[in-house]
Amino acid sequence: MSQSLTDFADLIRSAQVSAVHLEMRDTYGVANEVEGFDAWKRGHRLDRDDCASWWRPWLDLVQEVTARGVLIRRARIVSEPVSDYIAFEHSGTFTNVAAGEQVRWLPRRQASDLALPGNDCWIFDGRLVQFNIFDGVGRWVHTDQTDDPAVTELCVAAFEAVWDRAVPHEKYTV
């Protein structure tokens, strides 16, 4: 399924209780991050005091949804030592936290005994799963959605198992 950012924003806005995101790749090649990643590699870092320069409109959406009481959590499974891309993500994650997301990091070696879905996913209100499908170099290809109870149960259990073991962002160092 092809999905626009507007469609995804509407999906997050439809959440009543929670929207959780499980990320399991060590690198992503998402087009809208290329410029920021390249700048980061050249030494640029986000200014904690310049909120206007942060990742918009995503952070505005997070603030809007969390202000309604919806819990947004993100768990990232990462190899260590981390890839440059993960170090880049980590350096900017304070913006997600400031917007209202809760973020945790799990070293991949601590996930070996967990049953995990084959792709990154979002889970909305524990009832709808959206899998994000990437190609081999981390470019987004498409999304698949399901409300199949067995798949949803697997993904919810996987996310919660990762979340329980993972380190809160403010305590995880790269």
Short mmCIF file of C-alpha atoms in Angstrom, two decimals:
data_model
loop_
_atom_site.label_atom_id
_atom_site.label_comp_id
_atom_site.label_asym_id
_atom_site.label_seq_id
_atom_site.Cartn_x
_atom_site.Cartn_y
_atom_site.Cartn_z
CA MET A 1 0.00 0.00 0.00
CA SER A 2 1.26 3.46 -0.83
CA GLN A 3 0.75 5.97 1.94
CA SER A 4 1.11 9.72 2.06
CA LEU A 5 2.31 11.59 5.12
CA THR A 6 -1.18 13.07 5.38
CA ASP A 7 -2.71 9.58 5.49
CA PHE A 8 -0.23 8.55 8.18
CA ALA A 9 -0.95 11.69 10.21
CA ASP A 10 -4.67 10.87 10.01
CA LEU A 11 -3.91 7.33 11.21
CA ILE A 12 -1.99 8.61 14.25
CA ARG A 13 -4.71 11.16 14.95
CA SER A 14 -7.24 8.30 14.97
CA ALA A 15 -5.47 6.66 17.94
CA GLN A 16 -7.49 6.94 21.13
CA VAL A 17 -5.13 5.30 23.64
CA SER A 18 -1.74 4.49 22.13
CA ALA A 19 0.50 4.47 19.09
CA VAL A 20 3.68 2.45 19.45
CA HIS A 21 6.52 2.03 16.99
CA LEU A 22 9.02 -0.83 16.85
CA GLU A 23 12.17 -0.07 14.84
CA MET A 24 14.66 -2.83 14.13
CA ARG A 25 16.99 -1.60 11.36
CA ASP A 26 20.51 -0.24 11.85
CA THR A 27 20.22 2.09 8.90
CA TYR A 28 17.45 3.81 7.01
CA GLY A 29 17.67 5.56 3.67
CA VAL A 30 14.51 7.62 3.97
CA ALA A 31 14.60 10.48 1.47
CA ASN A 32 13.54 13.23 3.88
CA GLU A 33 16.43 12.38 6.24
CA VAL A 34 19.30 12.34 3.73
CA GLU A 35 20.13 16.05 4.03
CA GLY A 36 20.02 16.00 7.85
CA PHE A 37 22.11 12.83 8.05
CA ASP A 38 24.71 14.30 5.69
CA ALA A 39 24.84 17.50 7.77
CA TRP A 40 25.19 15.44 10.96
CA LYS A 41 28.13 13.53 9.42
CA ARG A 42 29.76 16.92 8.74
CA GLY A 43 29.37 17.86 12.44
CA HIS A 44 26.02 19.67 12.57
CA ARG A 45 23.96 19.00 15.70
CA LEU A 46 20.44 20.17 16.51
CA ASP A 47 20.25 23.13 18.85
CA ARG A 48 18.30 22.12 21.96
CA ASP A 49 17.16 25.73 22.38
CA ASP A 50 15.92 26.20 18.79
CA CYS A 51 12.69 24.20 18.72
CA ALA A 52 11.67 25.80 15.42
CA SER A 53 14.57 24.04 13.66
CA TRP A 54 13.49 20.55 14.76
CA TRP A 55 11.77 17.89 12.68
CA ARG A 56 8.50 19.44 11.60
CA PRO A 57 5.65 18.62 11.06
CA TRP A 58 6.21 15.29 12.88
CA LEU A 59 6.89 16.84 16.27
CA ASP A 60 3.83 19.08 15.99
CA LEU A 61 1.74 15.99 15.32
CA VAL A 62 3.22 14.18 18.34
CA GLN A 63 2.45 17.17 20.56
CA GLU A 64 -1.10 17.35 19.23
CA VAL A 65 -1.80 13.65 19.79
CA THR A 66 -0.09 13.33 23.18
CA ALA A 67 -1.93 16.46 24.39
CA ARG A 68 -5.14 14.42 23.98
CA GLY A 69 -3.68 11.78 26.30
CA VAL A 70 -2.58 9.30 23.64
CA LEU A 71 0.61 7.50 24.67
CA ILE A 72 3.25 7.44 21.92
CA ARG A 73 6.14 5.06 22.52
CA ARG A 74 9.05 4.12 20.25
CA ALA A 75 11.38 1.17 20.86
CA ARG A 76 14.55 0.76 18.82
CA ILE A 77 16.53 -2.47 18.60
CA VAL A 78 20.11 -1.61 17.64
CA SER A 79 23.38 -3.39 16.98
CA GLU A 80 26.38 -2.32 19.04
CA PRO A 81 28.60 -0.62 18.37
CA VAL A 82 25.90 1.44 16.69
CA SER A 83 25.93 2.42 13.03
CA ASP A 84 26.49 6.03 12.04
CA TYR A 85 22.80 6.24 11.22
CA ILE A 86 21.79 5.09 14.72
CA ALA A 87 24.22 7.59 16.27
CA PHE A 88 22.54 10.27 14.12
CA GLU A 89 19.09 9.13 15.28
CA HIS A 90 20.21 9.07 18.90
CA SER A 91 21.62 12.59 18.72
CA GLY A 92 18.25 13.99 17.59
CA THR A 93 15.91 11.84 19.68
CA PHE A 94 15.76 14.47 22.41
CA THR A 95 13.34 16.27 20.04
CA ASN A 96 10.97 13.28 20.01
CA VAL A 97 11.07 13.16 23.81
CA ALA A 98 10.48 16.91 24.09
CA ALA A 99 7.43 16.55 21.85
CA GLY A 100 5.93 13.86 24.07
CA GLU A 101 7.19 10.53 22.75
CA GLN A 102 8.71 8.01 25.10
CA VAL A 103 11.74 6.36 23.48
CA ARG A 104 13.80 3.36 24.54
CA TRP A 105 16.79 1.55 23.05
CA LEU A 106 17.50 -2.19 23.21
CA PRO A 107 20.89 -3.60 22.24
CA ARG A 108 20.23 -6.34 19.65
CA ARG A 109 22.17 -8.94 21.67
CA GLN A 110 19.47 -8.60 24.37
CA ALA A 111 16.69 -9.37 21.88
CA SER A 112 17.91 -12.78 20.69
CA ASP A 113 15.29 -14.74 22.61
CA LEU A 114 12.33 -12.53 21.64
CA ALA A 115 9.78 -13.38 18.97
CA LEU A 116 9.76 -10.30 16.73
CA PRO A 117 7.84 -9.38 13.59
CA GLY A 118 9.79 -9.44 10.34
CA ASN A 119 9.42 -5.71 9.74
CA ASP A 120 9.28 -2.45 11.63
CA CYS A 121 5.75 -1.65 12.66
CA TRP A 122 3.36 0.81 14.22
CA ILE A 123 0.59 -0.51 16.43
CA PHE A 124 -2.46 1.68 16.97
CA ASP A 125 -4.59 1.12 20.07
CA GLY A 126 -3.45 -2.51 20.14
CA ARG A 127 -5.86 -3.26 17.28
CA LEU A 128 -4.23 -2.22 14.00
CA VAL A 129 -0.68 -2.96 12.85
CA GLN A 130 1.03 -1.10 10.08
CA PHE A 131 4.21 -2.75 8.83
CA ASN A 132 6.76 -0.46 7.20
CA ILE A 133 8.52 -2.32 4.40
CA PHE A 134 12.04 -1.17 3.47
CA ASP A 135 14.41 -2.37 0.77
CA GLY A 136 17.93 -3.65 1.44
CA VAL A 137 19.46 -0.18 1.75
CA GLY A 138 16.73 1.15 4.01
CA ARG A 139 14.52 2.98 1.54
CA TRP A 140 10.83 2.87 2.35
CA VAL A 141 8.95 0.73 -0.19
CA HIS A 142 5.37 0.50 1.09
CA THR A 143 3.18 -0.33 4.07
CA ASP A 144 1.00 -3.29 4.87
CA GLN A 145 -1.82 -3.03 7.40
CA THR A 146 -3.67 -5.69 9.30
CA ASP A 147 -6.15 -5.94 12.11
CA ASP A 148 -5.85 -9.74 12.23
CA PRO A 149 -6.01 -10.51 15.98
CA ALA A 150 -3.21 -13.12 15.84
CA VAL A 151 -0.81 -10.74 14.08
CA THR A 152 -1.80 -7.85 16.32
CA GLU A 153 -1.27 -9.98 19.43
CA LEU A 154 2.19 -11.06 18.22
CA CYS A 155 3.24 -7.47 17.50
CA VAL A 156 1.87 -6.08 20.77
CA ALA A 157 3.66 -8.83 22.73
CA ALA A 158 6.89 -8.21 20.81
CA PHE A 159 6.77 -4.48 21.42
CA GLU A 160 6.05 -4.88 25.13
CA ALA A 161 8.85 -7.44 25.53
CA VAL A 162 11.30 -5.06 23.86
CA TRP A 163 9.98 -2.11 25.87
CA ASP A 164 10.39 -3.96 29.17
CA ARG A 165 14.08 -4.70 28.45
CA ALA A 166 15.02 -1.49 26.70
CA VAL A 167 16.91 1.46 28.16
CA PRO A 168 15.15 4.85 28.37
CA HIS A 169 16.60 7.35 25.92
CA GLU A 170 18.07 9.60 28.59
CA LYS A 171 20.09 6.66 29.98
CA TYR A 172 21.24 5.08 26.71
CA THR A 173 24.58 6.22 25.34
CA VAL A 174 26.10 5.57 21.94
#
